[in-house]
């Protein structure tokens, strides 16, 4: 990629920011390695992108859905061909280990194939009328220009969750990716261009949240916003969208937990906890930052988990022997360490990790040692607030009821998991865990795209991504009535069709 900061894609052209500003993206494994220089966009760039998207909308909306789907199918094939290169680019730009980066790209491939199939699926329903010779149907229709504001932790998968359904439904798009992963957004858009996306249907503006992102939210030409990020920012976006009467879908924080009951397969639970706590260096919204363990098995579980955690190898995610890569940037590194200090001060017992790694060569990057607290209590801040780093803690429970109550006692509700060998316990968990996603004998990460993804409480605002409802956020329902009677009588619903 050599765009020389011409990284905005507006109306079919790669351009620089109008004001000429730029910013750099760096490799978190070695922050002196610059990945690229990108357009630092402001309101005028976003308005140009929104105007291009508006201009492209009528023709795109009228294109038959199977033709729109064919472009997504081609995008799926191109992503498959480029999976290796894109995955390497991802590891360099945001640090996750290569196998996980490959999973991220695969999630977008799966989503493209899945959504493309909707191009030939029913998109509405035919219903009876209470009146003779009246045709009644309801169909999904696109809304217009959809604004997508996406995070850096799944830089290919999450844009695909948002963009592919929007496009299939007939909307056009303004895409504002996180400032930590603009290079991957450029690659994503390049792939769509090659797949045949028409001019103006997908527009990219790179830059910062409070500049370009805020302008997407404010734009009068963008009636729908989909945002993934922190609850704090999501609350501000949703409030503003409320004032502007915009449709807004928010996918926000999590404080996910794994419950380990005393009859659980401890080996399986330890593997699950290790993956959910430290996969992607804990930077998943599905990361397990609470481990609620029955007191009968707590020491066995804790000791096994601590041993495995100490054996994890930190390093550059491109090195095949690396288990845990860097975190995204120095600001996050300091924030994570701040939470570890909070945990210590609150009286949780640090049993491993708890440090910024400063020895060379890792000191050149943003590495945090995988961290476990024991004796965490449910009311502690480290048990309530999203840390978004490789930090987890063990909370002891003494019964199923107690464990379920603790699991539910946070402001979030994305992903909760329970390990047990008892089918009755499993069904209680499925019934009572208050979250958008519940796992039994599986960790909190690992959602598949054909199921809805999203959470309860402050994790979101009631929307779901992926799954068969992926199109809900970006479509309206239109109800249609047609009178084909040859009579000249007006027949009124609810009045002429019943005895009055
Ligand atoms: C996210 O962290 O925002 O279930 C998405 C998972 C992945 C998606 C995570 N399939 O962890």
Short mmCIF file of N, CA and C in Angstrom, two decimals, residues 128-256:
data_model
loop_
_atom_site.label_atom_id
_atom_site.label_comp_id
_atom_site.label_asym_id
_atom_site.label_seq_id
_atom_site.Cartn_x
_atom_site.Cartn_y
_atom_site.Cartn_z
N UNK A 128 -52.29 -12.20 5.05
CA UNK A 128 -53.66 -12.05 4.59
C UNK A 128 -54.22 -10.67 4.96
N UNK A 129 -55.25 -10.27 4.23
CA UNK A 129 -55.98 -9.05 4.57
C UNK A 129 -57.33 -9.46 5.14
N UNK A 130 -57.90 -8.63 5.99
CA UNK A 130 -59.27 -8.91 6.47
C UNK A 130 -60.30 -8.52 5.42
N UNK A 131 -59.84 -7.85 4.34
CA UNK A 131 -60.74 -7.41 3.27
C UNK A 131 -60.52 -8.26 2.03
N UNK A 132 -61.59 -8.45 1.26
CA UNK A 132 -61.48 -9.22 0.01
C UNK A 132 -60.66 -8.42 -1.01
N UNK A 133 -59.93 -9.12 -1.83
CA UNK A 133 -59.21 -8.52 -2.96
C UNK A 133 -58.24 -7.41 -2.54
N UNK A 134 -57.64 -7.59 -1.41
CA UNK A 134 -56.57 -6.69 -0.98
C UNK A 134 -55.31 -7.54 -0.77
N UNK A 135 -54.23 -7.10 -1.38
CA UNK A 135 -52.93 -7.77 -1.25
C UNK A 135 -52.17 -7.06 -0.12
N UNK A 136 -51.61 -7.82 0.83
CA UNK A 136 -50.85 -7.23 1.93
C UNK A 136 -49.48 -7.88 2.02
N UNK A 137 -48.48 -7.07 2.11
CA UNK A 137 -47.12 -7.60 2.27
C UNK A 137 -46.31 -6.62 3.09
N UNK A 138 -45.26 -7.15 3.71
CA UNK A 138 -44.31 -6.27 4.41
C UNK A 138 -42.92 -6.64 3.91
N UNK A 139 -42.13 -5.64 3.58
CA UNK A 139 -40.77 -5.93 3.10
C UNK A 139 -39.76 -5.01 3.75
N UNK A 140 -38.55 -5.53 3.82
CA UNK A 140 -37.43 -4.72 4.30
C UNK A 140 -36.98 -3.76 3.22
N UNK A 141 -36.69 -2.53 3.61
CA UNK A 141 -36.12 -1.58 2.65
C UNK A 141 -34.89 -0.92 3.29
N UNK A 142 -33.95 -0.53 2.44
CA UNK A 142 -32.77 0.15 2.98
C UNK A 142 -33.14 1.53 3.50
N UNK A 143 -32.25 2.15 4.25
CA UNK A 143 -32.55 3.46 4.84
C UNK A 143 -31.82 4.58 4.09
N UNK A 144 -30.60 4.33 3.66
CA UNK A 144 -29.84 5.39 2.98
C UNK A 144 -28.36 5.21 3.23
N UNK A 145 -27.74 6.23 3.80
CA UNK A 145 -26.30 6.16 4.06
C UNK A 145 -26.10 5.70 5.51
N UNK A 146 -25.31 4.67 5.66
CA UNK A 146 -25.04 4.12 6.99
C UNK A 146 -23.62 4.52 7.39
N UNK A 147 -23.46 5.05 8.59
CA UNK A 147 -22.14 5.45 9.10
C UNK A 147 -21.61 4.38 10.03
N UNK A 148 -20.41 3.87 9.74
CA UNK A 148 -19.83 2.79 10.54
C UNK A 148 -18.60 3.29 11.27
N UNK A 149 -18.60 3.14 12.58
CA UNK A 149 -17.45 3.56 13.39
C UNK A 149 -16.96 2.31 14.11
N UNK A 150 -15.77 1.85 13.73
CA UNK A 150 -15.35 0.50 14.13
C UNK A 150 -14.07 0.52 14.97
N UNK A 151 -13.86 -0.53 15.77
CA UNK A 151 -12.71 -0.58 16.69
C UNK A 151 -11.49 -1.25 16.04
N UNK A 152 -10.39 -1.22 16.79
CA UNK A 152 -9.13 -1.77 16.26
C UNK A 152 -8.94 -3.24 16.62
N UNK A 153 -9.76 -3.78 17.54
CA UNK A 153 -9.42 -5.13 18.04
C UNK A 153 -9.83 -6.25 17.08
N UNK A 154 -10.87 -6.00 16.26
CA UNK A 154 -11.22 -6.92 15.17
C UNK A 154 -11.32 -6.08 13.90
N UNK A 155 -10.16 -5.68 13.36
CA UNK A 155 -10.17 -4.62 12.33
C UNK A 155 -10.71 -5.05 10.97
N UNK A 156 -10.86 -6.34 10.73
CA UNK A 156 -11.48 -6.81 9.48
C UNK A 156 -12.85 -7.39 9.80
N UNK A 157 -12.94 -8.21 10.85
CA UNK A 157 -14.21 -8.89 11.15
C UNK A 157 -15.34 -7.91 11.47
N UNK A 158 -15.08 -6.94 12.34
CA UNK A 158 -16.18 -6.08 12.77
C UNK A 158 -16.67 -5.18 11.63
N UNK A 159 -15.79 -4.57 10.83
CA UNK A 159 -16.33 -3.85 9.66
C UNK A 159 -17.18 -4.76 8.76
N UNK A 160 -16.80 -6.02 8.66
CA UNK A 160 -17.60 -6.93 7.81
C UNK A 160 -18.98 -7.19 8.42
N UNK A 161 -19.04 -7.30 9.75
CA UNK A 161 -20.34 -7.52 10.40
C UNK A 161 -21.29 -6.36 10.12
N UNK A 162 -20.70 -5.17 10.08
CA UNK A 162 -21.55 -3.99 9.90
C UNK A 162 -21.81 -3.68 8.44
N UNK A 163 -20.75 -3.79 7.63
CA UNK A 163 -20.87 -3.31 6.26
C UNK A 163 -21.61 -4.28 5.33
N UNK A 164 -21.35 -5.56 5.45
CA UNK A 164 -21.94 -6.49 4.48
C UNK A 164 -23.48 -6.50 4.56
N UNK A 165 -24.06 -6.57 5.76
CA UNK A 165 -25.53 -6.50 5.81
C UNK A 165 -26.06 -5.18 5.27
N UNK A 166 -25.38 -4.07 5.59
CA UNK A 166 -25.84 -2.75 5.12
C UNK A 166 -25.85 -2.72 3.59
N UNK A 167 -24.79 -3.23 2.99
CA UNK A 167 -24.69 -3.21 1.52
C UNK A 167 -25.72 -4.14 0.89
N UNK A 168 -25.83 -5.34 1.45
CA UNK A 168 -26.77 -6.31 0.87
C UNK A 168 -28.20 -5.74 0.88
N UNK A 169 -28.50 -5.00 1.95
CA UNK A 169 -29.85 -4.44 2.07
C UNK A 169 -30.07 -3.27 1.11
N UNK A 170 -28.99 -2.73 0.53
CA UNK A 170 -29.15 -1.64 -0.44
C UNK A 170 -28.76 -0.27 0.07
N UNK A 171 -28.12 -0.23 1.26
CA UNK A 171 -27.61 1.05 1.78
C UNK A 171 -26.23 1.34 1.19
N UNK A 172 -25.82 2.58 1.25
CA UNK A 172 -24.43 2.92 0.97
C UNK A 172 -23.76 3.32 2.28
N UNK A 173 -22.43 3.43 2.26
CA UNK A 173 -21.69 3.43 3.51
C UNK A 173 -20.64 4.54 3.59
N UNK A 174 -20.53 5.12 4.79
CA UNK A 174 -19.35 5.91 5.16
C UNK A 174 -18.69 5.17 6.32
N UNK A 175 -17.43 4.81 6.13
CA UNK A 175 -16.72 3.92 7.05
C UNK A 175 -15.60 4.71 7.73
N UNK A 176 -15.66 4.81 9.08
CA UNK A 176 -14.61 5.48 9.85
C UNK A 176 -13.99 4.45 10.80
N UNK A 177 -12.83 3.90 10.40
CA UNK A 177 -12.19 2.89 11.25
C UNK A 177 -11.40 3.53 12.39
N UNK A 178 -11.04 2.73 13.37
CA UNK A 178 -10.23 3.21 14.50
C UNK A 178 -8.90 3.78 14.01
N UNK A 179 -8.40 4.77 14.73
CA UNK A 179 -7.14 5.40 14.31
C UNK A 179 -5.93 4.49 14.51
N UNK A 180 -6.11 3.38 15.25
CA UNK A 180 -4.99 2.45 15.42
C UNK A 180 -4.85 1.47 14.27
N UNK A 181 -5.90 1.32 13.45
CA UNK A 181 -5.84 0.32 12.37
C UNK A 181 -6.34 0.86 11.02
N UNK A 182 -5.89 2.03 10.61
CA UNK A 182 -6.37 2.55 9.33
C UNK A 182 -5.85 1.76 8.13
N UNK A 183 -4.66 1.15 8.27
CA UNK A 183 -4.09 0.41 7.14
C UNK A 183 -4.98 -0.78 6.76
N UNK A 184 -5.49 -1.45 7.77
CA UNK A 184 -6.37 -2.59 7.49
C UNK A 184 -7.67 -2.15 6.87
N UNK A 185 -8.14 -0.96 7.26
CA UNK A 185 -9.38 -0.44 6.66
C UNK A 185 -9.15 -0.15 5.17
N UNK A 186 -7.98 0.40 4.85
CA UNK A 186 -7.65 0.66 3.44
C UNK A 186 -7.64 -0.67 2.67
N UNK A 187 -7.02 -1.68 3.24
CA UNK A 187 -6.97 -3.00 2.58
C UNK A 187 -8.39 -3.57 2.39
N UNK A 188 -9.20 -3.41 3.41
CA UNK A 188 -10.58 -3.92 3.35
C UNK A 188 -11.34 -3.25 2.20
N UNK A 189 -11.20 -1.93 2.11
CA UNK A 189 -11.91 -1.19 1.06
C UNK A 189 -11.32 -1.52 -0.32
N UNK A 190 -10.00 -1.66 -0.40
CA UNK A 190 -9.38 -2.05 -1.68
C UNK A 190 -9.95 -3.39 -2.18
N UNK A 191 -10.16 -4.29 -1.23
CA UNK A 191 -10.70 -5.60 -1.59
C UNK A 191 -12.12 -5.46 -2.13
N UNK A 192 -12.91 -4.60 -1.49
CA UNK A 192 -14.28 -4.40 -1.97
C UNK A 192 -14.30 -3.73 -3.35
N UNK A 193 -13.36 -2.82 -3.57
CA UNK A 193 -13.29 -2.16 -4.88
C UNK A 193 -13.00 -3.22 -5.94
N UNK A 194 -12.04 -4.08 -5.64
CA UNK A 194 -11.71 -5.13 -6.61
C UNK A 194 -12.85 -6.10 -6.82
N UNK A 195 -13.65 -6.27 -5.78
CA UNK A 195 -14.81 -7.17 -5.91
C UNK A 195 -15.90 -6.54 -6.77
N UNK A 196 -15.76 -5.25 -7.06
CA UNK A 196 -16.70 -4.63 -8.00
C UNK A 196 -17.70 -3.67 -7.37
N UNK A 197 -17.41 -3.20 -6.17
CA UNK A 197 -18.35 -2.29 -5.53
C UNK A 197 -18.40 -0.98 -6.35
N UNK A 198 -19.59 -0.52 -6.74
CA UNK A 198 -19.64 0.67 -7.60
C UNK A 198 -19.19 1.94 -6.88
N UNK A 199 -18.81 2.90 -7.67
CA UNK A 199 -18.34 4.20 -7.17
C UNK A 199 -19.32 4.81 -6.18
N UNK A 200 -18.81 5.24 -5.04
CA UNK A 200 -19.63 5.96 -4.07
C UNK A 200 -20.41 5.07 -3.11
N UNK A 201 -20.44 3.77 -3.36
CA UNK A 201 -21.24 2.89 -2.49
C UNK A 201 -20.53 2.66 -1.15
N UNK A 202 -19.20 2.55 -1.19
CA UNK A 202 -18.42 2.44 0.04
C UNK A 202 -17.43 3.60 0.06
N UNK A 203 -17.46 4.38 1.12
CA UNK A 203 -16.55 5.52 1.26
C UNK A 203 -15.82 5.39 2.58
N UNK A 204 -14.52 5.70 2.54
CA UNK A 204 -13.69 5.54 3.74
C UNK A 204 -13.14 6.90 4.17
N UNK A 205 -13.26 7.20 5.45
CA UNK A 205 -12.59 8.38 6.00
C UNK A 205 -11.76 7.92 7.19
N UNK A 206 -10.44 8.10 7.11
CA UNK A 206 -9.57 7.71 8.22
C UNK A 206 -9.40 8.91 9.16
N UNK A 207 -9.12 8.60 10.40
CA UNK A 207 -8.91 9.71 11.36
C UNK A 207 -9.34 9.34 12.76
N UNK A 208 -9.54 10.38 13.56
CA UNK A 208 -9.80 10.21 14.99
C UNK A 208 -11.28 10.31 15.33
N UNK A 209 -11.62 9.72 16.45
CA UNK A 209 -13.02 9.67 16.86
C UNK A 209 -13.63 11.04 17.09
N UNK A 210 -12.90 11.90 17.81
CA UNK A 210 -13.51 13.20 18.15
C UNK A 210 -13.48 14.17 16.97
N UNK A 211 -12.85 13.78 15.88
CA UNK A 211 -12.84 14.63 14.68
C UNK A 211 -13.71 13.97 13.60
N UNK A 212 -13.17 12.93 12.96
CA UNK A 212 -13.93 12.28 11.89
C UNK A 212 -15.15 11.51 12.42
N UNK A 213 -14.96 10.78 13.52
CA UNK A 213 -16.07 9.97 14.06
C UNK A 213 -17.24 10.85 14.47
N UNK A 214 -16.93 11.93 15.18
CA UNK A 214 -18.00 12.84 15.62
C UNK A 214 -18.72 13.43 14.41
N UNK A 215 -17.97 13.71 13.34
CA UNK A 215 -18.59 14.29 12.14
C UNK A 215 -19.53 13.29 11.46
N UNK A 216 -19.21 12.01 11.54
CA UNK A 216 -20.12 10.99 10.99
C UNK A 216 -21.43 11.01 11.78
N UNK A 217 -21.29 11.07 13.11
CA UNK A 217 -22.49 11.10 13.96
C UNK A 217 -23.32 12.35 13.66
N UNK A 218 -22.66 13.48 13.46
CA UNK A 218 -23.38 14.76 13.26
C UNK A 218 -23.98 14.91 11.86
N UNK A 219 -23.43 14.23 10.87
CA UNK A 219 -23.81 14.50 9.48
C UNK A 219 -25.31 14.31 9.23
N UNK A 220 -25.92 15.35 8.65
CA UNK A 220 -27.34 15.27 8.31
C UNK A 220 -27.61 14.31 7.17
N UNK A 221 -26.56 13.89 6.47
CA UNK A 221 -26.74 12.97 5.33
C UNK A 221 -26.63 11.50 5.74
N UNK A 222 -26.37 11.27 7.03
CA UNK A 222 -26.16 9.88 7.50
C UNK A 222 -27.21 9.55 8.57
N UNK A 223 -28.28 8.86 8.19
CA UNK A 223 -29.36 8.63 9.15
C UNK A 223 -29.18 7.43 10.08
N UNK A 224 -28.16 6.59 9.82
CA UNK A 224 -27.96 5.39 10.64
C UNK A 224 -26.50 5.32 11.07
N UNK A 225 -26.29 5.02 12.35
CA UNK A 225 -24.93 4.88 12.87
C UNK A 225 -24.80 3.50 13.50
N UNK A 226 -23.68 2.83 13.20
CA UNK A 226 -23.36 1.61 13.93
C UNK A 226 -21.98 1.78 14.53
N UNK A 227 -21.91 1.59 15.83
CA UNK A 227 -20.66 1.86 16.57
C UNK A 227 -20.29 0.66 17.42
N UNK A 228 -19.02 0.30 17.40
CA UNK A 228 -18.49 -0.65 18.37
C UNK A 228 -17.33 0.02 19.09
N UNK A 229 -17.37 -0.01 20.42
CA UNK A 229 -16.29 0.61 21.20
C UNK A 229 -16.68 0.65 22.66
N UNK A 230 -16.19 1.64 23.36
CA UNK A 230 -16.40 1.68 24.81
C UNK A 230 -17.82 2.14 25.14
N UNK A 231 -18.28 1.75 26.33
CA UNK A 231 -19.61 2.16 26.78
C UNK A 231 -19.67 3.68 26.96
N UNK A 232 -18.55 4.24 27.40
CA UNK A 232 -18.50 5.69 27.61
C UNK A 232 -18.76 6.45 26.30
N UNK A 233 -18.05 6.07 25.24
CA UNK A 233 -18.25 6.74 23.95
C UNK A 233 -19.62 6.38 23.36
N UNK A 234 -20.01 5.12 23.52
CA UNK A 234 -21.31 4.67 22.99
C UNK A 234 -22.46 5.46 23.59
N UNK A 235 -22.35 5.74 24.88
CA UNK A 235 -23.42 6.49 25.55
C UNK A 235 -23.53 7.90 24.94
N UNK A 236 -22.38 8.51 24.67
CA UNK A 236 -22.39 9.87 24.07
C UNK A 236 -22.98 9.83 22.66
N UNK A 237 -22.57 8.82 21.89
CA UNK A 237 -23.07 8.71 20.50
C UNK A 237 -24.58 8.47 20.51
N UNK A 238 -25.01 7.55 21.38
CA UNK A 238 -26.45 7.23 21.42
C UNK A 238 -27.27 8.44 21.85
N UNK A 239 -26.73 9.21 22.80
CA UNK A 239 -27.46 10.40 23.27
C UNK A 239 -27.61 11.40 22.12
N UNK A 240 -26.53 11.61 21.40
CA UNK A 240 -26.56 12.56 20.28
C UNK A 240 -27.49 12.06 19.18
N UNK A 241 -27.42 10.77 18.90
CA UNK A 241 -28.30 10.20 17.86
C UNK A 241 -29.76 10.32 18.30
N UNK A 242 -29.99 10.21 19.60
CA UNK A 242 -31.35 10.40 20.10
C UNK A 242 -31.86 11.80 19.77
N UNK A 243 -31.02 12.80 20.02
CA UNK A 243 -31.43 14.18 19.71
C UNK A 243 -31.67 14.37 18.22
N UNK A 244 -30.83 13.72 17.43
CA UNK A 244 -30.92 13.91 15.97
C UNK A 244 -31.93 12.96 15.32
N UNK A 245 -32.56 12.12 16.15
CA UNK A 245 -33.52 11.11 15.66
C UNK A 245 -32.88 10.17 14.64
N UNK A 246 -31.64 9.75 14.95
CA UNK A 246 -30.97 8.80 14.08
C UNK A 246 -31.09 7.41 14.65
N UNK A 247 -31.13 6.45 13.77
CA UNK A 247 -31.05 5.06 14.20
C UNK A 247 -29.61 4.80 14.65
N UNK A 248 -29.42 4.16 15.81
CA UNK A 248 -28.05 3.89 16.27
C UNK A 248 -27.96 2.51 16.89
N UNK A 249 -26.96 1.76 16.45
CA UNK A 249 -26.71 0.44 16.99
C UNK A 249 -25.35 0.49 17.69
N UNK A 250 -25.35 0.18 19.00
CA UNK A 250 -24.11 0.24 19.77
C UNK A 250 -23.74 -1.14 20.29
N UNK A 251 -22.49 -1.49 20.10
CA UNK A 251 -21.96 -2.75 20.63
C UNK A 251 -20.78 -2.35 21.52
N UNK A 252 -20.98 -2.45 22.85
CA UNK A 252 -20.07 -1.76 23.78
C UNK A 252 -19.31 -2.73 24.67
N UNK A 253 -19.10 -2.33 25.89
CA UNK A 253 -18.19 -3.08 26.76
C UNK A 253 -18.74 -4.40 27.27
N UNK A 254 -17.85 -5.10 27.95
CA UNK A 254 -18.24 -6.35 28.60
C UNK A 254 -17.47 -6.54 29.89
N UNK A 255 -18.02 -7.35 30.78
CA UNK A 255 -17.27 -7.77 31.97
C UNK A 255 -17.63 -9.23 32.14
N UNK A 256 -17.14 -10.00 31.17
CA UNK A 256 -17.59 -11.38 31.01
C UNK A 256 -16.99 -12.29 32.07
#
